[in-house]
Tab-separated table of C-alpha atoms in Angstrom:
chain	number	residue	atom	x	y	z
Y	13	MET	CA	-9.275	7.734	28.675
Y	14	ASP	CA	-5.622	8.017	27.572
Y	15	ASP	CA	-3.979	5.950	24.831
Y	16	GLU	CA	-2.454	3.324	27.100
Y	17	ARG	CA	-5.680	2.733	29.029
Y	18	LYS	CA	-7.607	2.434	25.778
Y	19	LEU	CA	-5.146	-0.134	24.469
Y	20	LYS	CA	-5.393	-2.149	27.681
Y	21	ALA	CA	-9.172	-2.039	27.410
Y	22	LEU	CA	-8.792	-3.629	23.960
Y	23	GLY	CA	-6.814	-6.467	25.524
Y	24	TYR	CA	-3.183	-5.483	24.940
Y	25	GLU	CA	-0.361	-4.260	27.124
Y	26	PRO	CA	1.485	-1.260	25.623
Y	27	ARG	CA	4.788	-2.478	24.205
Y	28	LEU	CA	5.770	-0.036	21.454
Y	29	THR	CA	7.012	3.505	22.041
Y	30	ARG	CA	4.241	6.041	21.423
Y	31	ARG	CA	5.908	9.021	19.702
Y	32	LEU	CA	4.159	9.603	16.373
Y	33	SER	CA	2.236	12.856	16.017
Y	34	GLY	CA	-0.894	13.229	13.899
Y	35	PHE	CA	1.200	14.488	10.978
Y	36	GLN	CA	3.648	11.588	11.300
Y	37	ASN	CA	0.789	9.094	11.369
Y	38	PHE	CA	-0.541	10.683	8.164
Y	39	ALA	CA	2.984	10.532	6.741
Y	40	PHE	CA	3.047	6.713	6.866
Y	41	SER	CA	-0.160	6.269	4.828
Y	42	PHE	CA	0.725	9.123	2.490
Y	43	SER	CA	4.184	7.641	1.909
Y	44	VAL	CA	2.782	4.172	1.248
Y	45	ILE	CA	0.362	5.532	-1.353
Y	46	SER	CA	3.353	7.430	-2.801
Y	47	VAL	CA	1.902	9.282	-5.758
Y	48	PRO	CA	5.245	9.404	-7.677
Y	49	THR	CA	5.683	5.646	-7.241
Y	50	GLY	CA	2.170	4.671	-8.272
Y	51	CYS	CA	1.276	7.244	-10.914
Y	52	LEU	CA	4.579	7.138	-12.757
Y	53	GLY	CA	4.992	3.381	-12.346
Y	54	MET	CA	1.559	2.799	-13.909
Y	55	TYR	CA	1.844	5.510	-16.559
Y	56	LEU	CA	2.572	3.147	-19.481
Y	57	TYR	CA	-0.404	1.010	-18.474
Y	58	GLY	CA	-2.534	4.147	-18.491
Y	59	MET	CA	-1.270	5.179	-21.922
Y	60	ASN	CA	-2.370	1.839	-23.352
Y	61	THR	CA	-5.740	1.593	-21.579
Y	62	GLY	CA	-7.600	4.730	-22.544
Y	63	GLY	CA	-4.768	7.235	-22.530
Y	64	PRO	CA	-4.902	10.647	-20.808
Y	65	ARG	CA	-8.708	10.808	-20.854
Y	66	VAL	CA	-9.088	7.753	-18.648
Y	67	MET	CA	-6.010	8.526	-16.564
Y	68	MET	CA	-7.188	12.032	-15.645
Y	69	LEU	CA	-10.949	11.599	-15.357
Y	70	GLY	CA	-10.558	8.119	-13.916
Y	71	TRP	CA	-8.200	9.478	-11.275
Y	72	ILE	CA	-10.881	11.884	-10.060
Y	73	ALA	CA	-13.513	9.135	-9.944
Y	74	VAL	CA	-11.309	6.677	-8.064
Y	75	THR	CA	-10.193	9.355	-5.595
Y	76	VAL	CA	-13.837	9.991	-4.660
Y	77	ILE	CA	-14.495	6.255	-4.342
Y	78	VAL	CA	-11.432	5.625	-2.179
Y	79	MET	CA	-12.377	8.603	0.017
Y	80	CYS	CA	-15.689	6.861	0.749
Y	81	ILE	CA	-13.826	3.650	1.592
Y	82	ALA	CA	-11.264	5.451	3.754
Y	83	ILE	CA	-13.942	7.294	5.746
Y	84	SER	CA	-15.835	4.029	6.273
Y	85	LEU	CA	-12.721	2.268	7.550
Y	86	ALA	CA	-11.483	5.246	9.570
Y	87	GLU	CA	-14.623	5.143	11.716
Y	88	ILE	CA	-13.762	1.559	12.675
Y	89	VAL	CA	-10.076	2.395	13.225
Y	90	SER	CA	-11.102	5.031	15.762
Y	91	LYS	CA	-12.971	2.366	17.723
Y	92	TYR	CA	-10.148	-0.201	17.518
Y	93	PRO	CA	-6.771	1.612	17.174
Y	94	THR	CA	-4.373	-1.341	17.312
Y	95	ALA	CA	-1.324	-2.407	15.295
Y	96	GLY	CA	-3.340	-5.368	14.030
Y	97	GLY	CA	-5.528	-3.007	12.061
Y	98	LEU	CA	-7.985	-4.767	9.759
Y	99	TYR	CA	-7.859	-8.242	11.293
Y	100	TYR	CA	-8.433	-6.971	14.833
Y	101	MET	CA	-11.468	-4.990	13.648
Y	102	SER	CA	-12.868	-8.038	11.852
Y	103	GLU	CA	-12.224	-10.228	14.890
Y	104	ARG	CA	-14.112	-7.892	17.196
Y	105	LEU	CA	-17.000	-7.379	14.786
Y	106	GLY	CA	-17.367	-10.879	13.362
Y	107	GLY	CA	-15.387	-13.509	15.255
Y	108	ARG	CA	-12.244	-15.622	14.912
Y	109	LYS	CA	-12.473	-16.783	11.297
Y	110	TRP	CA	-13.321	-13.325	10.026
Y	111	GLY	CA	-10.258	-11.975	11.802
Y	112	TRP	CA	-8.069	-14.846	10.658
Y	113	TYR	CA	-8.765	-14.519	6.923
Y	114	THR	CA	-8.645	-10.731	7.066
Y	115	GLY	CA	-5.230	-10.873	8.722
Y	116	TRP	CA	-3.779	-13.298	6.215
Y	117	LEU	CA	-5.098	-11.364	3.221
Y	118	ASN	CA	-3.799	-8.111	4.679
Y	119	MET	CA	-0.394	-9.571	5.528
Y	120	LEU	CA	0.132	-11.240	2.165
Y	121	GLY	CA	-0.989	-8.067	0.405
Y	122	LEU	CA	1.427	-5.881	2.368
Y	123	ILE	CA	4.360	-8.238	1.820
Y	124	GLY	CA	3.522	-8.223	-1.889
Y	125	ALA	CA	3.493	-4.425	-1.737
Y	126	VAL	CA	6.974	-4.355	-0.190
Y	127	ALA	CA	8.213	-6.629	-2.971
Y	128	SER	CA	6.665	-4.585	-5.779
Y	129	ILE	CA	7.671	-1.181	-4.363
Y	130	ASP	CA	11.291	-2.088	-3.719
Y	131	PHE	CA	11.680	-3.992	-6.977
Y	132	GLY	CA	10.254	-0.990	-8.807
Y	133	ALA	CA	12.766	1.226	-7.003
Y	134	ALA	CA	15.566	-1.131	-8.065
Y	135	THR	CA	14.418	-0.957	-11.691
Y	136	ILE	CA	14.335	2.854	-11.745
Y	137	THR	CA	17.691	2.954	-9.949
Y	138	GLY	CA	19.108	0.744	-12.695
Y	139	MET	CA	17.728	3.160	-15.286
Y	140	PHE	CA	19.403	6.070	-13.497
Y	141	LEU	CA	22.725	4.201	-13.437
Y	142	GLU	CA	22.495	3.771	-17.189
Y	143	MET	CA	21.740	7.462	-17.724
Y	144	GLN	CA	24.460	8.649	-15.359
Y	145	TRP	CA	27.325	6.244	-15.960
Y	146	GLY	CA	26.329	4.158	-18.978
Y	147	ILE	CA	25.928	1.036	-16.829
Y	148	SER	CA	23.253	-1.306	-18.157
Y	149	PRO	CA	22.247	-3.603	-15.260
Y	150	SER	CA	21.232	-7.182	-16.014
Y	151	SER	CA	18.235	-8.835	-14.358
Y	152	ASN	CA	20.619	-10.317	-11.782
Y	153	ASP	CA	22.056	-6.859	-11.099
Y	154	ILE	CA	18.566	-5.409	-10.619
Y	155	PHE	CA	17.770	-8.170	-8.148
Y	156	LEU	CA	20.951	-7.427	-6.187
Y	157	ILE	CA	19.983	-3.739	-6.070
Y	158	PHE	CA	16.544	-4.853	-4.874
Y	159	LEU	CA	18.104	-6.878	-2.047
Y	160	GLY	CA	20.255	-3.884	-1.122
Y	161	ILE	CA	17.141	-1.685	-0.909
Y	162	LEU	CA	15.435	-4.258	1.322
Y	163	LEU	CA	18.443	-4.219	3.664
Y	164	LEU	CA	18.356	-0.411	3.678
Y	165	HIS	CA	14.737	-0.555	4.791
Y	166	VAL	CA	15.599	-3.002	7.543
Y	167	ALA	CA	18.236	-0.568	8.820
Y	168	MET	CA	15.892	2.438	8.608
Y	169	ASN	CA	13.195	0.624	10.574
Y	170	LEU	CA	15.600	-0.518	13.299
Y	171	PHE	CA	16.332	3.027	14.433
Y	172	ARG	CA	14.877	4.236	17.703
Y	173	ALA	CA	11.253	5.333	17.627
Y	174	LYS	CA	12.266	9.004	17.680
Y	175	VAL	CA	14.381	8.585	14.528
Y	176	VAL	CA	11.667	6.567	12.758
Y	177	ALA	CA	9.203	9.366	13.526
Y	178	VAL	CA	11.582	11.931	12.015
Y	179	LEU	CA	12.057	9.755	8.918
Y	180	ALA	CA	8.271	9.601	8.517
Y	181	SER	CA	8.078	13.403	8.567
Y	182	VAL	CA	10.951	13.709	6.098
Y	183	SER	CA	9.204	11.199	3.830
Y	184	ALA	CA	5.967	13.185	3.787
Y	185	TRP	CA	7.759	16.430	2.991
Y	186	TRP	CA	9.878	14.709	0.331
Y	187	HIS	CA	6.688	13.558	-1.384
Y	188	LEU	CA	4.902	16.902	-1.044
Y	189	ILE	CA	7.814	19.082	-2.120
Y	190	GLY	CA	8.981	16.533	-4.703
Y	191	VAL	CA	5.607	16.363	-6.466
Y	192	ALA	CA	5.346	20.164	-6.390
Y	193	ALA	CA	8.844	20.486	-7.879
Y	194	ILE	CA	8.135	18.010	-10.680
Y	195	VAL	CA	4.844	19.724	-11.533
Y	196	VAL	CA	6.336	23.225	-11.573
Y	197	VAL	CA	9.391	22.192	-13.611
Y	198	LEU	CA	7.319	20.333	-16.220
Y	199	VAL	CA	4.883	23.210	-16.580
Y	200	VAL	CA	7.463	26.033	-16.684
Y	201	VAL	CA	10.661	24.720	-18.306
Y	202	PRO	CA	9.737	22.879	-21.565
Y	203	GLY	CA	9.409	25.115	-24.600
Y	204	GLU	CA	6.506	23.103	-26.017
Y	205	HIS	CA	3.504	21.503	-24.330
Y	206	GLN	CA	0.483	19.464	-25.259
Y	207	SER	CA	-2.856	21.289	-25.344
Y	208	PRO	CA	-5.199	21.144	-22.326
Y	209	GLY	CA	-7.655	19.273	-24.543
Y	210	PHE	CA	-5.032	16.576	-25.145
Y	211	VAL	CA	-4.232	16.292	-21.422
Y	212	VAL	CA	-7.810	15.557	-20.394
Y	213	GLY	CA	-9.308	14.275	-23.628
Y	214	HIS	CA	-6.861	12.237	-25.709
Y	215	TRP	CA	-7.986	8.634	-26.136
Y	216	ASN	CA	-5.773	5.632	-26.877
Y	217	ASN	CA	-6.507	1.918	-26.827
Y	218	ASP	CA	-3.729	-0.587	-27.469
Y	219	THR	CA	-5.317	-3.533	-25.660
Y	220	GLY	CA	-7.360	-5.020	-28.493
Y	221	PHE	CA	-10.505	-4.795	-26.374
Y	222	PRO	CA	-13.630	-2.614	-26.945
Y	223	ALA	CA	-13.592	1.005	-25.772
Y	224	PHE	CA	-16.098	0.577	-22.930
Y	225	TYR	CA	-14.149	-2.322	-21.444
Y	226	VAL	CA	-10.894	-0.379	-21.731
Y	227	SER	CA	-12.456	2.618	-19.982
Y	228	LEU	CA	-13.077	0.353	-17.011
Y	229	ILE	CA	-9.744	-1.454	-16.770
Y	230	GLY	CA	-7.991	1.880	-17.326
Y	231	LEU	CA	-9.180	2.885	-13.853
Y	232	LEU	CA	-6.563	0.504	-12.455
Y	233	THR	CA	-3.914	3.203	-12.895
Y	234	ALA	CA	-5.531	4.929	-9.922
Y	235	TRP	CA	-6.702	1.797	-8.094
Y	236	TYR	CA	-3.173	0.373	-8.022
Y	237	THR	CA	-1.810	3.631	-6.607
Y	238	PHE	CA	-4.376	3.871	-3.818
Y	239	CYS	CA	-3.224	0.802	-1.904
Y	240	GLY	CA	-1.771	0.461	1.580
Y	241	TRP	CA	-3.296	3.555	3.165
Y	242	ASP	CA	-4.264	1.432	6.195
Y	243	ALA	CA	-0.687	2.057	7.399
Y	244	SER	CA	-2.116	4.685	9.763
Y	245	ALA	CA	-3.921	1.887	11.598
Y	246	HIS	CA	-0.846	-0.338	11.833
Y	247	VAL	CA	1.204	2.400	13.525
Y	248	SER	CA	-1.660	3.439	15.819
Y	249	GLU	CA	-0.018	1.894	18.906
Y	250	GLU	CA	2.888	4.293	18.283
Y	251	THR	CA	0.630	7.326	17.709
Y	252	VAL	CA	-0.455	9.819	20.361
Y	253	GLN	CA	-4.224	10.345	20.619
Y	254	SER	CA	-4.543	7.395	18.255
Y	255	ALA	CA	-8.350	7.217	18.312
Y	256	MET	CA	-8.379	10.610	16.559
Y	257	ASN	CA	-5.024	10.859	14.793
Y	258	SER	CA	-5.040	7.424	13.130
Y	259	PRO	CA	-8.395	7.824	11.325
Y	260	ARG	CA	-7.569	11.442	10.488
Y	261	GLY	CA	-4.196	10.404	9.062
Y	262	MET	CA	-5.804	7.727	6.926
Y	263	VAL	CA	-8.470	9.994	5.415
Y	264	ARG	CA	-6.074	12.910	4.949
Y	265	SER	CA	-3.577	10.693	3.112
Y	266	VAL	CA	-6.220	9.814	0.517
Y	267	TRP	CA	-7.465	13.305	-0.320
Y	268	VAL	CA	-3.984	14.840	-0.318
Y	269	SER	CA	-2.770	12.035	-2.604
Y	270	GLY	CA	-5.801	12.565	-4.825
Y	271	ILE	CA	-4.898	16.203	-5.417
Y	272	ALA	CA	-1.175	15.509	-5.788
Y	273	GLY	CA	-1.730	12.625	-8.202
Y	274	PHE	CA	-4.052	14.612	-10.453
Y	275	LEU	CA	-1.510	17.441	-10.700
Y	276	LEU	CA	1.375	15.049	-11.323
Y	277	LEU	CA	-0.389	13.073	-14.053
Y	278	GLY	CA	-1.503	16.297	-15.681
Y	279	ALA	CA	1.984	17.848	-15.615
Y	280	VAL	CA	3.685	14.758	-17.060
Y	281	THR	CA	1.141	14.511	-19.883
Y	282	PHE	CA	1.288	18.272	-20.497
Y	283	ALA	CA	5.082	18.078	-20.941
Y	284	MET	CA	5.007	15.101	-23.339
Y	285	GLN	CA	6.906	15.929	-26.542
Y	286	ASN	CA	6.274	12.781	-28.585
Y	287	TRP	CA	3.558	10.232	-27.805
Y	288	GLY	CA	5.052	7.371	-29.826
Y	289	LYS	CA	8.543	7.840	-28.398
Y	290	ALA	CA	7.249	7.943	-24.829
Y	291	GLN	CA	4.994	4.933	-25.310
Y	292	GLY	CA	7.843	2.881	-26.774
Y	293	ALA	CA	10.198	3.611	-23.875
Y	294	GLU	CA	10.825	1.275	-20.953
Y	295	SER	CA	9.657	4.079	-18.670
Y	296	PRO	CA	7.482	6.706	-20.412
Y	297	PRO	CA	7.828	9.276	-17.581
Y	298	ALA	CA	11.635	9.022	-17.751
Y	299	GLN	CA	11.471	9.492	-21.520
Y	300	ILE	CA	9.177	12.509	-21.088
Y	301	PHE	CA	11.614	14.002	-18.563
Y	302	LEU	CA	14.467	13.443	-21.023
Y	303	ASP	CA	12.653	14.853	-24.062
Y	304	SER	CA	11.308	17.931	-22.295
Y	305	LEU	CA	14.193	18.808	-19.943
Y	306	GLY	CA	17.343	17.229	-21.317
Y	307	MET	CA	19.641	14.756	-19.606
Y	308	THR	CA	20.484	16.805	-16.502
Y	309	GLY	CA	16.896	17.772	-15.778
Y	310	ALA	CA	15.684	14.204	-16.358
Y	311	LYS	CA	18.234	12.782	-13.938
Y	312	LEU	CA	17.316	15.304	-11.241
Y	313	LEU	CA	13.615	14.451	-11.499
Y	314	LEU	CA	14.411	10.732	-11.491
Y	315	LEU	CA	16.315	11.228	-8.239
Y	316	ILE	CA	13.171	12.753	-6.733
Y	317	VAL	CA	11.174	9.721	-7.887
Y	318	ILE	CA	13.757	7.249	-6.563
Y	319	GLY	CA	13.771	9.036	-3.200
Y	320	ALA	CA	9.973	8.794	-3.072
Y	321	GLN	CA	10.142	5.064	-3.854
Y	322	LEU	CA	12.711	4.488	-1.107
Y	323	PHE	CA	10.594	6.336	1.450
Y	324	CYS	CA	7.524	4.465	0.231
Y	325	GLY	CA	9.251	1.126	0.817
Y	326	PHE	CA	10.432	2.262	4.252
Y	327	ALA	CA	6.857	3.125	5.281
Y	328	GLU	CA	5.448	-0.109	3.844
Y	329	VAL	CA	7.994	-2.228	5.727
Y	330	ALA	CA	7.081	-0.374	8.923
Y	331	ALA	CA	3.345	-0.951	8.417
Y	332	CYS	CA	3.704	-4.597	7.419
Y	333	SER	CA	6.088	-5.428	10.255
Y	334	ARG	CA	3.618	-4.005	12.801
Y	335	LEU	CA	0.896	-6.204	11.345
Y	336	VAL	CA	3.200	-9.239	11.451
Y	337	TRP	CA	4.141	-8.409	15.051
Y	338	SER	CA	0.520	-7.974	16.145
Y	339	PHE	CA	-0.695	-11.069	14.279
Y	340	SER	CA	2.117	-13.013	15.932
Y	341	ARG	CA	1.307	-11.851	19.463
Y	342	ASP	CA	-2.124	-13.364	18.769
Y	343	ARG	CA	-0.311	-16.550	17.651
Y	344	ALA	CA	-1.587	-16.580	14.069
Y	345	ILE	CA	1.716	-17.128	12.218
Y	346	PRO	CA	3.930	-20.225	12.442
Y	347	GLY	CA	6.873	-19.298	14.668
Y	348	SER	CA	4.868	-16.552	16.385
Y	349	SER	CA	7.011	-16.703	19.515
Y	350	LEU	CA	9.864	-15.247	17.445
Y	351	TRP	CA	8.033	-12.677	15.334
Y	352	ALA	CA	6.150	-11.229	18.325
Y	353	ARG	CA	9.322	-10.247	20.169
Y	354	ILE	CA	10.525	-6.687	20.528
Y	355	ASN	CA	14.087	-5.566	21.202
Y	356	ARG	CA	15.430	-3.175	23.818
Y	357	ARG	CA	14.510	-0.196	21.652
Y	358	ASN	CA	10.864	-1.337	21.645
Y	359	ILE	CA	11.134	-2.192	17.955
Y	360	PRO	CA	9.674	-5.445	16.486
Y	361	ALA	CA	13.022	-6.306	14.909
Y	362	LEU	CA	12.314	-9.905	13.964
Y	363	ALA	CA	8.955	-8.960	12.423
Y	364	ILE	CA	10.865	-6.490	10.225
Y	365	VAL	CA	13.245	-9.267	9.160
Y	366	PHE	CA	10.256	-11.583	8.518
Y	367	THR	CA	8.684	-8.945	6.257
Y	368	VAL	CA	11.709	-8.283	4.049
Y	369	PHE	CA	12.671	-11.962	3.851
Y	370	TRP	CA	9.315	-12.967	2.406
Y	371	ALA	CA	9.277	-9.907	0.157
Y	372	ALA	CA	12.580	-11.155	-1.303
Y	373	VAL	CA	11.110	-14.631	-1.765
Y	374	LEU	CA	8.037	-13.215	-3.523
Y	375	ALA	CA	10.184	-11.191	-5.914
Y	376	SER	CA	12.682	-13.977	-6.677
Y	377	PRO	CA	10.787	-15.260	-9.782
Y	378	ALA	CA	11.756	-11.984	-11.470
Y	379	LEU	CA	15.210	-13.514	-11.941
Y	380	TRP	CA	13.842	-15.710	-14.716
Y	381	SER	CA	10.281	-14.584	-15.542
Y	382	PRO	CA	8.752	-11.091	-15.459
Y	383	THR	CA	5.338	-12.705	-15.939
Y	384	ALA	CA	5.844	-14.884	-12.863
Y	385	TYR	CA	6.880	-11.837	-10.862
Y	386	THR	CA	3.704	-10.025	-11.916
Y	387	ALA	CA	1.687	-13.051	-10.823
Y	388	VAL	CA	3.292	-13.131	-7.389
Y	389	VAL	CA	2.971	-9.428	-6.536
Y	390	ALA	CA	-0.629	-9.264	-7.790
Y	391	ILE	CA	-1.556	-10.286	-4.240
Y	392	ASN	CA	-0.678	-6.700	-3.263
Y	393	VAL	CA	-3.907	-5.433	-4.764
Y	394	VAL	CA	-6.244	-8.398	-4.464
Y	395	GLY	CA	-5.120	-8.869	-0.866
Y	396	PHE	CA	-5.597	-5.254	0.192
Y	397	TYR	CA	-9.102	-4.288	-0.921
Y	398	PRO	CA	-10.893	-7.553	0.013
Y	399	ALA	CA	-9.213	-7.282	3.431
Y	400	VAL	CA	-10.513	-3.707	3.752
Y	401	ALA	CA	-14.002	-4.822	2.714
Y	402	ILE	CA	-14.393	-7.384	5.511
Y	403	PRO	CA	-14.435	-5.032	8.549
Y	404	ILE	CA	-16.567	-2.533	6.595
Y	405	PHE	CA	-19.076	-5.293	5.776
Y	406	LEU	CA	-19.162	-6.395	9.415
Y	407	ARG	CA	-19.626	-2.824	10.611
Y	408	VAL	CA	-22.604	-2.429	8.238
Y	409	ARG	CA	-24.004	-5.764	9.381
Y	410	ASN	CA	-23.665	-4.712	13.022
Y	411	ARG	CA	-24.960	-1.186	12.399
Y	412	LYS	CA	-27.464	-1.372	15.284
Y	413	THR	CA	-24.874	-2.406	17.869
Y	414	PHE	CA	-21.678	-0.748	16.633
Y	415	GLN	CA	-20.611	2.159	18.825
Y	416	THR	CA	-18.384	4.737	17.148
Y	417	GLY	CA	-15.101	5.940	18.608
Y	418	ASP	CA	-13.764	9.459	19.029
Y	419	TRP	CA	-13.684	10.012	15.239
Y	420	HIS	CA	-16.834	9.204	13.297
Y	421	ALA	CA	-18.627	9.927	10.028
Y	422	LYS	CA	-21.455	11.909	11.642
Y	423	GLY	CA	-24.174	9.417	10.785
Y	424	TRP	CA	-22.913	8.678	7.280
Y	425	GLY	CA	-20.939	5.571	8.271
Y	426	VAL	CA	-23.441	2.904	7.193
Y	427	GLY	CA	-24.347	4.608	3.913
Y	428	LEU	CA	-20.723	5.175	2.975
Y	429	GLY	CA	-19.999	1.594	4.013
Y	430	VAL	CA	-22.570	0.209	1.578
Y	431	ILE	CA	-21.205	2.418	-1.223
Y	432	SER	CA	-17.679	1.285	-0.359
Y	433	LEU	CA	-18.574	-2.398	-0.506
Y	434	VAL	CA	-20.182	-2.002	-3.938
Y	435	PHE	CA	-17.103	-0.320	-5.345
Y	436	ILE	CA	-14.660	-2.731	-3.692
Y	437	VAL	CA	-16.459	-5.639	-5.356
Y	438	PHE	CA	-16.354	-3.680	-8.621
Y	439	GLY	CA	-12.655	-2.842	-8.211
Y	440	THR	CA	-11.691	-6.394	-7.276
Y	441	ALA	CA	-13.488	-7.654	-10.378
Y	442	LEU	CA	-11.465	-5.181	-12.479
Y	443	PHE	CA	-8.227	-6.463	-10.926
Y	444	SER	CA	-9.182	-9.954	-12.058
Y	445	LEU	CA	-10.153	-9.228	-15.665
Y	446	PRO	CA	-7.796	-9.628	-18.674
Y	447	GLN	CA	-5.763	-6.455	-19.205
Y	448	ALA	CA	-4.584	-7.020	-22.796
Y	449	ARG	CA	-5.561	-9.264	-25.696
Y	450	PRO	CA	-2.904	-11.703	-26.980
Y	451	ALA	CA	-1.301	-10.727	-30.291
Y	452	GLY	CA	-2.377	-14.030	-31.831
Y	453	GLY	CA	-6.015	-13.581	-30.856
Y	454	GLY	CA	-8.169	-15.123	-28.160
Y	455	LEU	CA	-8.553	-13.902	-24.584
Y	456	PHE	CA	-5.584	-15.445	-22.780
Y	457	SER	CA	-1.928	-16.278	-23.217
Y	458	VAL	CA	0.953	-16.883	-20.833
Y	459	GLU	CA	2.178	-13.313	-21.407
Y	460	THR	CA	-1.175	-11.545	-21.007
Y	461	PHE	CA	-3.000	-13.749	-18.487
Y	462	ASN	CA	-4.068	-11.817	-15.379
Y	463	TYR	CA	-2.776	-13.807	-12.425
Y	464	ALA	CA	-4.473	-11.643	-9.777
Y	465	PRO	CA	-7.358	-14.073	-9.053
Y	466	VAL	CA	-4.855	-16.940	-8.937
Y	467	ALA	CA	-2.813	-15.010	-6.376
Y	468	LEU	CA	-5.944	-14.331	-4.325
Y	469	GLY	CA	-6.936	-17.992	-4.451
Y	470	LEU	CA	-3.470	-19.133	-3.381
Y	471	GLY	CA	-3.521	-16.615	-0.521
Y	472	LEU	CA	-6.852	-17.920	0.739
Y	473	LEU	CA	-5.651	-21.509	0.329
Y	474	LEU	CA	-2.531	-20.795	2.370
Y	475	ALA	CA	-4.635	-19.175	5.098
Y	476	THR	CA	-6.927	-22.214	5.153
Y	477	VAL	CA	-4.038	-24.688	5.346
Y	478	VAL	CA	-2.428	-22.828	8.255
Y	479	TRP	CA	-5.799	-22.538	9.991
Y	480	MET	CA	-6.411	-26.285	9.731
Y	481	GLY	CA	-2.860	-27.068	10.809
Y	482	SER	CA	-2.347	-24.772	13.797
Y	483	GLY	CA	-4.438	-21.631	13.582
Y	484	ARG	CA	-7.717	-22.886	15.010
Y	485	LYS	CA	-5.843	-24.217	18.035
Y	486	ASN	CA	-3.386	-21.378	18.717
Y	487	TYR	CA	-4.909	-18.181	17.330
Y	488	ARG	CA	-6.403	-16.052	20.094
Y	489	VAL	CA	-7.236	-12.352	20.233
Y	490	PRO	CA	-7.561	-11.242	23.880
Y	491	ALA	CA	-11.137	-10.584	24.901
Y	492	VAL	CA	-10.456	-8.607	28.062
Y	493	THR	CA	-7.801	-6.342	29.514
Y	494	SER	CA	-4.599	-8.210	30.328
Y	495	HIS	CA	-2.216	-6.873	32.955
Y	496	ARG	CA	0.559	-9.131	31.820
Y	497	ALA	CA	2.102	-9.199	28.365
Y	498	PRO	CA	1.893	-12.520	26.470
Y	499	THR	CA	5.020	-14.622	26.790
Y	500	ALA	CA	5.558	-14.397	23.028
Y	501	GLU	CA	6.389	-10.735	23.479
Y	502	ALA	CA	9.377	-11.353	25.721
Y	503	ASP	CA	12.213	-8.943	25.077
Y	504	LEU	CA	15.293	-9.975	23.180
Y	505	ASP	CA	18.542	-9.762	25.072
């Protein structure tokens, strides 16, 4: 059965242009994970919560765990390769409410990811401006750069499908070659390096918490990086041979990122010239680049990182907009008749606008409170992994009736699913624990409070309010093949 017939059998008329190859499908998930964005963005956190020992060994452990989760989910993606991704799987395996809450968690998490990725890119861009031209951007300036990056990602995603596919390939190669270049330069160029024992064994704890606890929360350096790799599912309706290429792309993105991240973290730590100086900097990796390579070398490596962040944001906007579009064609979002439209280029243009608009709203508290911004974008993580857990749980529950698709785990699906659920519960608990002890003592303060569980609770509350208001009446996932597209998908003139 070809891709279009399979999609119709799942209840949807083909509307998007199917041009993505297997490599390009992989490129979206790989770009969203974005090892330079995650590893280097979380490097200071890692220095404070266990240091290199936890960063390096924890990275290996989390890579193995996420591989189990990715394989478990990929088996379900192969059965249900739709742009809706997680919520469509949950709907088919568990019913309307399972699909509804999965979709809202996934959507809020992805919008939070767009906000955090692009705001991080704006911050690093501001740092580069200061290094290059002596311009020191204010918080308002950083926010304006952030808005400019969002508009850039709108423009990139509005290109024809052929151009978007090329951009996905360029993004993957930028990440692969960029990480390789950073690793080689940091290993070869500096005159002095840390010892291998320091790179994998140095311990540091600046949280005020006991060592065992810090060893656990230090794993978040890797957990935070490995988010959003379900992008392969969200672009499945634009992927050829999607029942094979989408699950393959998802799994491949995790193990390739695992190798690349380990090498990158190791190279950055190996090139560190002064621990105290790096730890006291606004961006330790930038300081390490500067100390080990000089100003010119540091700026060149920062440009590689900024490029990776921009491609990461581009891929995340693409993935999120496809989810918004699919969720809207099933009438789950207020104003669905708008967000489910596609333009003459077969691009969900208004869903793209919806995505970046709400990403800007989520990031707006950064204008006056970094703590508030952290609270808002925490939904990125606590939205993603619980949303992933739901279809895996339902697949395990329905293990006697679930029929695998073209790609499967060769009989390991249920076992890996159980392992995945255990670790997702464990990881979500880590996301919700305090990350640093207040200077004045106690467990909590406004500056150190972990707002992740609050963000998760607000996300679930919002989903419940919309469900009670309009969702239970309007939300419908098609049960059988439809030979006529829903009216909400009418083309824009």
